[in-house]
GROMACS .gro file of C-alpha atoms in nm:
model
  339
    1UNK     CA    1  -2.298   1.438  -0.291
    2UNK     CA    2  -2.360   1.115  -0.113
    3UNK     CA    3  -2.347   0.903  -0.509
    4UNK     CA    4  -2.158   1.035  -0.793
    5UNK     CA    5  -2.056   0.902  -1.084
    6UNK     CA    6  -1.645   0.885  -1.138
    7UNK     CA    7  -1.726   0.989  -1.523
    8UNK     CA    8  -2.023   1.256  -1.576
    9UNK     CA    9  -2.189   1.258  -1.926
   10UNK     CA   10  -2.224   1.529  -2.143
   11UNK     CA   11  -2.620   1.648  -2.261
   12UNK     CA   12  -2.661   1.403  -2.526
   13UNK     CA   13  -2.404   1.184  -2.559
   14UNK     CA   14  -2.423   0.872  -2.658
   15UNK     CA   15  -2.483   0.558  -2.329
   16UNK     CA   16  -2.168   0.448  -2.237
   17UNK     CA   17  -2.088   0.122  -2.127
   18UNK     CA   18  -2.200   0.043  -1.758
   19UNK     CA   19  -1.997   0.154  -1.498
   20UNK     CA   20  -1.896  -0.025  -1.197
   21UNK     CA   21  -2.065   0.054  -0.851
   22UNK     CA   22  -1.808   0.118  -0.593
   23UNK     CA   23  -1.902   0.086  -0.271
   24UNK     CA   24  -1.774   0.291   0.061
   25UNK     CA   25  -1.859   0.242   0.393
   26UNK     CA   26  -1.851   0.573   0.675
   27UNK     CA   27  -1.935   0.551   0.978
   28UNK     CA   28  -1.893   0.847   1.321
   29UNK     CA   29  -1.484   0.842   1.346
   30UNK     CA   30  -1.368   0.729   1.024
   31UNK     CA   31  -1.066   0.867   0.810
   32UNK     CA   32  -1.098   1.081   0.628
   33UNK     CA   33  -0.762   1.008   0.327
   34UNK     CA   34  -0.871   0.623   0.419
   35UNK     CA   35  -1.255   0.712   0.141
   36UNK     CA   36  -1.097   1.020  -0.019
   37UNK     CA   37  -0.749   0.892  -0.139
   38UNK     CA   38  -0.925   0.605  -0.346
   39UNK     CA   39  -1.279   0.778  -0.421
   40UNK     CA   40  -1.007   1.061  -0.583
   41UNK     CA   41  -0.755   0.766  -0.774
   42UNK     CA   42  -1.126   0.615  -0.878
   43UNK     CA   43  -1.299   0.970  -0.997
   44UNK     CA   44  -0.912   1.032  -1.212
   45UNK     CA   45  -1.115   0.854  -1.491
   46UNK     CA   46  -1.383   1.080  -1.585
   47UNK     CA   47  -1.002   1.271  -1.720
   48UNK     CA   48  -0.969   0.906  -1.978
   49UNK     CA   49  -1.211   1.028  -2.253
   50UNK     CA   50  -1.080   0.768  -2.454
   51UNK     CA   51  -1.203   0.467  -2.180
   52UNK     CA   52  -1.594   0.426  -2.246
   53UNK     CA   53  -1.675   0.282  -1.910
   54UNK     CA   54  -1.570   0.368  -1.614
   55UNK     CA   55  -1.638   0.352  -1.178
   56UNK     CA   56  -1.989   0.574  -0.972
   57UNK     CA   57  -1.895   0.648  -0.591
   58UNK     CA   58  -2.111   0.560  -0.342
   59UNK     CA   59  -2.034   0.703  -0.009
   60UNK     CA   60  -2.290   0.478   0.259
   61UNK     CA   61  -2.417   0.453   0.624
   62UNK     CA   62  -2.642   0.309   0.840
   63UNK     CA   63  -2.926   0.607   0.796
   64UNK     CA   64  -2.697   0.837   0.576
   65UNK     CA   65  -2.682   1.209   0.628
   66UNK     CA   66  -2.383   1.406   0.772
   67UNK     CA   67  -2.078   1.115   0.878
   68UNK     CA   68  -1.839   1.331   1.114
   69UNK     CA   69  -1.493   1.189   1.026
   70UNK     CA   70  -1.185   1.142   1.223
   71UNK     CA   71  -1.088   1.536   1.111
   72UNK     CA   72  -1.427   1.680   1.174
   73UNK     CA   73  -1.495   1.679   0.813
   74UNK     CA   74  -1.886   1.518   0.725
   75UNK     CA   75  -1.879   1.304   0.462
   76UNK     CA   76  -2.265   1.310   0.276
   77UNK     CA   77  -2.325   0.971   0.293
   78UNK     CA   78  -2.668   0.742   0.142
   79UNK     CA   79  -2.886   0.498   0.408
   80UNK     CA   80  -2.780   0.184   0.320
   81UNK     CA   81  -3.104   0.063   0.192
   82UNK     CA   82  -3.054   0.286  -0.140
   83UNK     CA   83  -2.792  -0.010  -0.286
   84UNK     CA   84  -2.859  -0.323  -0.264
   85UNK     CA   85  -2.585  -0.575  -0.192
   86UNK     CA   86  -2.610  -0.720  -0.575
   87UNK     CA   87  -2.576  -0.354  -0.730
   88UNK     CA   88  -2.209  -0.346  -0.551
   89UNK     CA   89  -1.886  -0.416  -0.772
   90UNK     CA   90  -1.663  -0.323  -0.532
   91UNK     CA   91  -1.708  -0.246  -0.192
   92UNK     CA   92  -1.454  -0.078   0.015
   93UNK     CA   93  -1.475  -0.132   0.432
   94UNK     CA   94  -1.229   0.254   0.571
   95UNK     CA   95  -1.072   0.210   0.864
   96UNK     CA   96  -1.014   0.542   1.141
   97UNK     CA   97  -1.121   0.558   1.530
   98UNK     CA   98  -1.424   0.444   1.514
   99UNK     CA   99  -1.399   0.143   1.400
  100UNK     CA  100  -1.432  -0.028   1.719
  101UNK     CA  101  -1.765   0.134   1.712
  102UNK     CA  102  -1.891  -0.009   1.407
  103UNK     CA  103  -1.931  -0.384   1.551
  104UNK     CA  104  -2.126  -0.302   1.770
  105UNK     CA  105  -2.415  -0.174   1.465
  106UNK     CA  106  -2.550  -0.459   1.370
  107UNK     CA  107  -2.750  -0.308   1.055
  108UNK     CA  108  -2.439  -0.207   0.924
  109UNK     CA  109  -2.225  -0.515   0.975
  110UNK     CA  110  -2.513  -0.736   0.862
  111UNK     CA  111  -2.549  -0.492   0.488
  112UNK     CA  112  -2.213  -0.591   0.499
  113UNK     CA  113  -2.196  -0.925   0.519
  114UNK     CA  114  -2.483  -0.916   0.321
  115UNK     CA  115  -2.282  -0.758   0.028
  116UNK     CA  116  -1.927  -0.967   0.070
  117UNK     CA  117  -2.058  -1.264  -0.135
  118UNK     CA  118  -2.251  -1.095  -0.415
  119UNK     CA  119  -1.992  -0.810  -0.460
  120UNK     CA  120  -1.691  -0.872  -0.750
  121UNK     CA  121  -1.410  -0.777  -0.507
  122UNK     CA  122  -1.387  -0.658  -0.160
  123UNK     CA  123  -1.124  -0.436  -0.001
  124UNK     CA  124  -0.987  -0.299   0.336
  125UNK     CA  125  -0.798   0.003   0.368
  126UNK     CA  126  -0.602   0.063   0.674
  127UNK     CA  127  -0.814  -0.080   1.055
  128UNK     CA  128  -1.100  -0.159   0.771
  129UNK     CA  129  -0.939  -0.487   0.747
  130UNK     CA  130  -1.071  -0.632   1.128
  131UNK     CA  131  -1.409  -0.501   0.947
  132UNK     CA  132  -1.350  -0.848   0.731
  133UNK     CA  133  -1.203  -1.023   0.990
  134UNK     CA  134  -1.524  -1.011   1.242
  135UNK     CA  135  -1.787  -1.054   0.982
  136UNK     CA  136  -1.567  -1.411   0.843
  137UNK     CA  137  -1.434  -1.246   0.498
  138UNK     CA  138  -1.052  -1.284   0.574
  139UNK     CA  139  -1.075  -1.628   0.694
  140UNK     CA  140  -0.795  -1.810   0.544
  141UNK     CA  141  -0.715  -1.494   0.382
  142UNK     CA  142  -0.437  -1.319   0.364
  143UNK     CA  143  -0.445  -1.025   0.485
  144UNK     CA  144  -0.200  -0.577   0.561
  145UNK     CA  145  -0.337  -0.351   0.800
  146UNK     CA  146  -0.190  -0.036   0.964
  147UNK     CA  147   0.153  -0.208   1.121
  148UNK     CA  148   0.061  -0.051   1.442
  149UNK     CA  149  -0.220  -0.300   1.467
  150UNK     CA  150  -0.102  -0.600   1.275
  151UNK     CA  151  -0.009  -0.785   1.608
  152UNK     CA  152  -0.416  -0.754   1.735
  153UNK     CA  153  -0.554  -0.903   1.411
  154UNK     CA  154  -0.339  -1.153   1.382
  155UNK     CA  155  -0.368  -1.263   1.755
  156UNK     CA  156  -0.769  -1.171   1.769
  157UNK     CA  157  -0.734  -1.363   1.426
  158UNK     CA  158  -0.528  -1.694   1.417
  159UNK     CA  159  -0.653  -1.835   1.077
  160UNK     CA  160  -0.558  -1.512   0.930
  161UNK     CA  161  -0.212  -1.501   0.768
  162UNK     CA  162  -0.141  -1.134   0.842
  163UNK     CA  163   0.139  -0.995   0.708
  164UNK     CA  164   0.306  -0.674   0.824
  165UNK     CA  165   0.545  -0.526   0.587
  166UNK     CA  166   0.259  -0.528   0.283
  167UNK     CA  167   0.137  -0.199   0.123
  168UNK     CA  168  -0.195  -0.398   0.045
  169UNK     CA  169  -0.210  -0.772   0.002
  170UNK     CA  170  -0.491  -0.873  -0.342
  171UNK     CA  171  -0.559  -1.228  -0.178
  172UNK     CA  172  -0.818  -1.354  -0.419
  173UNK     CA  173  -1.114  -1.135  -0.425
  174UNK     CA  174  -1.057  -1.067  -0.107
  175UNK     CA  175  -0.756  -0.668  -0.094
  176UNK     CA  176  -0.677  -0.574   0.174
  177UNK     CA  177  -0.433  -0.177   0.271
  178UNK     CA  178  -0.188  -0.098   0.595
  179UNK     CA  179  -0.268   0.216   0.696
  180UNK     CA  180  -0.394   0.596   0.553
  181UNK     CA  181  -0.242   0.658   0.195
  182UNK     CA  182  -0.196   0.271   0.159
  183UNK     CA  183  -0.560   0.315   0.003
  184UNK     CA  184  -0.448   0.541  -0.249
  185UNK     CA  185  -0.176   0.241  -0.383
  186UNK     CA  186  -0.418  -0.053  -0.376
  187UNK     CA  187  -0.681   0.167  -0.539
  188UNK     CA  188  -0.426   0.180  -0.800
  189UNK     CA  189  -0.393  -0.183  -0.782
  190UNK     CA  190  -0.767  -0.148  -0.876
  191UNK     CA  191  -0.735   0.012  -1.173
  192UNK     CA  192  -0.435  -0.134  -1.331
  193UNK     CA  193  -0.701  -0.500  -1.295
  194UNK     CA  194  -0.965  -0.291  -1.469
  195UNK     CA  195  -0.853  -0.073  -1.722
  196UNK     CA  196  -0.423  -0.139  -1.754
  197UNK     CA  197  -0.160  -0.078  -1.650
  198UNK     CA  198  -0.071   0.227  -1.806
  199UNK     CA  199  -0.440   0.350  -1.761
  200UNK     CA  200  -0.258   0.312  -1.331
  201UNK     CA  201   0.052   0.486  -1.447
  202UNK     CA  202  -0.186   0.751  -1.561
  203UNK     CA  203  -0.342   0.858  -1.275
  204UNK     CA  204  -0.085   0.792  -1.051
  205UNK     CA  205   0.078   1.123  -1.243
  206UNK     CA  206  -0.222   1.271  -1.229
  207UNK     CA  207  -0.243   1.308  -0.894
  208UNK     CA  208   0.125   1.380  -0.870
  209UNK     CA  209   0.196   1.000  -0.702
  210UNK     CA  210   0.398   0.973  -0.999
  211UNK     CA  211   0.510   0.614  -0.893
  212UNK     CA  212   0.281   0.305  -0.794
  213UNK     CA  213   0.385   0.064  -0.548
  214UNK     CA  214   0.406  -0.297  -0.484
  215UNK     CA  215   0.181  -0.409  -0.317
  216UNK     CA  216   0.471  -0.635  -0.130
  217UNK     CA  217   0.712  -0.255  -0.066
  218UNK     CA  218   0.736  -0.193   0.266
  219UNK     CA  219   0.552  -0.026   0.487
  220UNK     CA  220   0.882   0.174   0.590
  221UNK     CA  221   1.156   0.291   0.427
  222UNK     CA  222   1.444   0.165   0.502
  223UNK     CA  223   1.572   0.432   0.651
  224UNK     CA  224   1.289   0.523   0.826
  225UNK     CA  225   1.282   0.174   0.956
  226UNK     CA  226   1.596   0.158   1.105
  227UNK     CA  227   1.554   0.479   1.306
  228UNK     CA  228   1.190   0.381   1.415
  229UNK     CA  229   1.419   0.016   1.578
  230UNK     CA  230   1.726   0.236   1.674
  231UNK     CA  231   1.511   0.539   1.870
  232UNK     CA  232   1.796   0.718   2.005
  233UNK     CA  233   1.972   0.750   1.648
  234UNK     CA  234   2.305   0.575   1.739
  235UNK     CA  235   2.347   0.498   1.407
  236UNK     CA  236   2.195   0.825   1.173
  237UNK     CA  237   2.442   0.908   1.077
  238UNK     CA  238   2.621   0.588   0.933
  239UNK     CA  239   2.334   0.508   0.794
  240UNK     CA  240   2.355   0.858   0.608
  241UNK     CA  241   2.741   0.764   0.527
  242UNK     CA  242   2.600   0.427   0.438
  243UNK     CA  243   2.420   0.607   0.187
  244UNK     CA  244   2.655   0.870   0.041
  245UNK     CA  245   2.913   0.547  -0.014
  246UNK     CA  246   2.685   0.279  -0.118
  247UNK     CA  247   2.855   0.207  -0.370
  248UNK     CA  248   3.195   0.121  -0.188
  249UNK     CA  249   3.294  -0.147  -0.019
  250UNK     CA  250   3.130  -0.169   0.384
  251UNK     CA  251   3.205  -0.471   0.462
  252UNK     CA  252   3.204  -0.483   0.879
  253UNK     CA  253   3.572  -0.315   0.962
  254UNK     CA  254   3.461  -0.046   0.820
  255UNK     CA  255   3.116   0.055   0.939
  256UNK     CA  256   3.304  -0.048   1.272
  257UNK     CA  257   3.563   0.212   1.219
  258UNK     CA  258   3.296   0.474   1.131
  259UNK     CA  259   3.039   0.398   1.422
  260UNK     CA  260   3.414   0.392   1.633
  261UNK     CA  261   3.352   0.063   1.810
  262UNK     CA  262   3.558  -0.264   1.711
  263UNK     CA  263   3.409  -0.473   1.484
  264UNK     CA  264   3.227  -0.773   1.799
  265UNK     CA  265   3.101  -0.417   1.949
  266UNK     CA  266   2.946  -0.280   1.656
  267UNK     CA  267   2.738  -0.600   1.565
  268UNK     CA  268   2.634  -0.694   1.846
  269UNK     CA  269   2.476  -0.275   1.888
  270UNK     CA  270   2.343  -0.279   1.572
  271UNK     CA  271   2.174  -0.522   1.549
  272UNK     CA  272   1.969  -0.453   1.939
  273UNK     CA  273   1.911  -0.142   1.786
  274UNK     CA  274   1.807  -0.212   1.451
  275UNK     CA  275   1.664  -0.545   1.489
  276UNK     CA  276   1.873  -0.594   1.191
  277UNK     CA  277   2.325  -0.718   1.164
  278UNK     CA  278   2.526  -0.492   0.962
  279UNK     CA  279   2.472  -0.720   0.578
  280UNK     CA  280   2.134  -0.725   0.659
  281UNK     CA  281   2.079  -0.362   0.666
  282UNK     CA  282   2.347  -0.185   0.449
  283UNK     CA  283   2.196  -0.523   0.223
  284UNK     CA  284   1.853  -0.321   0.246
  285UNK     CA  285   2.021   0.025   0.263
  286UNK     CA  286   2.129  -0.061  -0.140
  287UNK     CA  287   1.810  -0.243  -0.255
  288UNK     CA  288   1.647   0.117  -0.186
  289UNK     CA  289   1.914   0.308  -0.318
  290UNK     CA  290   1.845   0.046  -0.600
  291UNK     CA  291   1.470   0.116  -0.674
  292UNK     CA  292   1.476   0.461  -0.702
  293UNK     CA  293   1.711   0.397  -0.918
  294UNK     CA  294   1.519   0.174  -1.114
  295UNK     CA  295   1.191   0.407  -1.063
  296UNK     CA  296   1.270   0.697  -1.175
  297UNK     CA  297   1.502   0.588  -1.513
  298UNK     CA  298   1.793   0.757  -1.467
  299UNK     CA  299   1.999   0.455  -1.514
  300UNK     CA  300   2.023   0.305  -1.786
  301UNK     CA  301   2.061  -0.104  -1.719
  302UNK     CA  302   1.982  -0.334  -1.440
  303UNK     CA  303   2.327  -0.390  -1.445
  304UNK     CA  304   2.476  -0.048  -1.460
  305UNK     CA  305   2.216  -0.041  -1.163
  306UNK     CA  306   2.362  -0.308  -0.960
  307UNK     CA  307   2.766  -0.165  -1.042
  308UNK     CA  308   2.584   0.209  -0.873
  309UNK     CA  309   2.380   0.084  -0.610
  310UNK     CA  310   2.705  -0.142  -0.490
  311UNK     CA  311   2.553  -0.506  -0.527
  312UNK     CA  312   2.846  -0.573  -0.786
  313UNK     CA  313   2.653  -0.787  -1.044
  314UNK     CA  314   2.271  -0.774  -1.167
  315UNK     CA  315   2.291  -1.122  -1.005
  316UNK     CA  316   2.343  -1.033  -0.610
  317UNK     CA  317   2.128  -0.737  -0.665
  318UNK     CA  318   1.907  -0.997  -0.854
  319UNK     CA  319   1.843  -1.229  -0.519
  320UNK     CA  320   1.832  -0.953  -0.305
  321UNK     CA  321   1.512  -0.778  -0.464
  322UNK     CA  322   1.358  -1.130  -0.485
  323UNK     CA  323   1.419  -1.150  -0.096
  324UNK     CA  324   1.387  -0.784   0.006
  325UNK     CA  325   1.087  -0.734  -0.246
  326UNK     CA  326   0.983  -1.050  -0.374
  327UNK     CA  327   1.024  -0.962  -0.773
  328UNK     CA  328   1.391  -0.856  -0.961
  329UNK     CA  329   1.457  -0.572  -1.035
  330UNK     CA  330   1.433  -0.582  -1.418
  331UNK     CA  331   1.046  -0.699  -1.309
  332UNK     CA  332   1.032  -0.421  -1.068
  333UNK     CA  333   1.128  -0.188  -1.350
  334UNK     CA  334   0.894  -0.333  -1.567
  335UNK     CA  335   0.563  -0.227  -1.336
  336UNK     CA  336   0.653   0.088  -1.111
  337UNK     CA  337   0.922   0.239  -1.325
  338UNK     CA  338   0.852   0.635  -1.451
  339UNK     CA  339   0.731   0.728  -1.769
   0.00000   0.00000   0.00000
């Protein structure tokens, strides 16, 4: 259906509080998951009976009707004229390969520009950040987009502070997220803002997402990022060994011997292959290990997590978390651990 209430009423039920209208723009070549991911998050509120208000979803396109997505599945939409800009609570602009042609759609870009100042909250998913940039919504703002297009967005719009590692960014009433599945993280964060942490975490569990990733978390895991840089996979075995021995003494001499190099050659080669120093690589893998332990709650206290992850003490781990994730271990566990 082109429009759907995320919490439907049963016949004879008492009226609920006004719903929050979420408008999602569609265009030919839009990425399906950029729309369906956030939409599913918002729709899950219908399963939480204690809530007296929820979201109503509207899928809009220039003329309405079926709009083909990037995977060939069509989305049934309503025309822009069916929804006034002042009726929109949250406006979401998805991405996809068709985003570049969207700039030539005068009616759609005009409607977006008219709606932005009236909506309580506006957001983009993946390449949708370019649509926000074209209409000026990101001027002077921090923003995220797919990692492949961060440089392009920054070069085209130097007034935007692009955060290449962020999964999503909130700068006031303007939100933006990285590629594809990051739209789910963004939507969960919006639910948390509107309905609280417990409701957002409940929805994450219902969707088998389990955990909400922090907005400042890297788009890649540490291991994946290192593998992406080390195209030949020269240090893949070493990274696996480090993870298996994460609590051991991992000074450069030990790593160099494991890699079959002198410490000097190893340090130079590791930097050229991965973009990190050996010490930074070990710290990043230890942060990732500690993060997983904090999320799962398999280990009781922060001090024990620090020991198991090889930091030695919790203060050293705290400083590493602030460098890597921008939050302390205790705050990370409070916000993102499974319950």
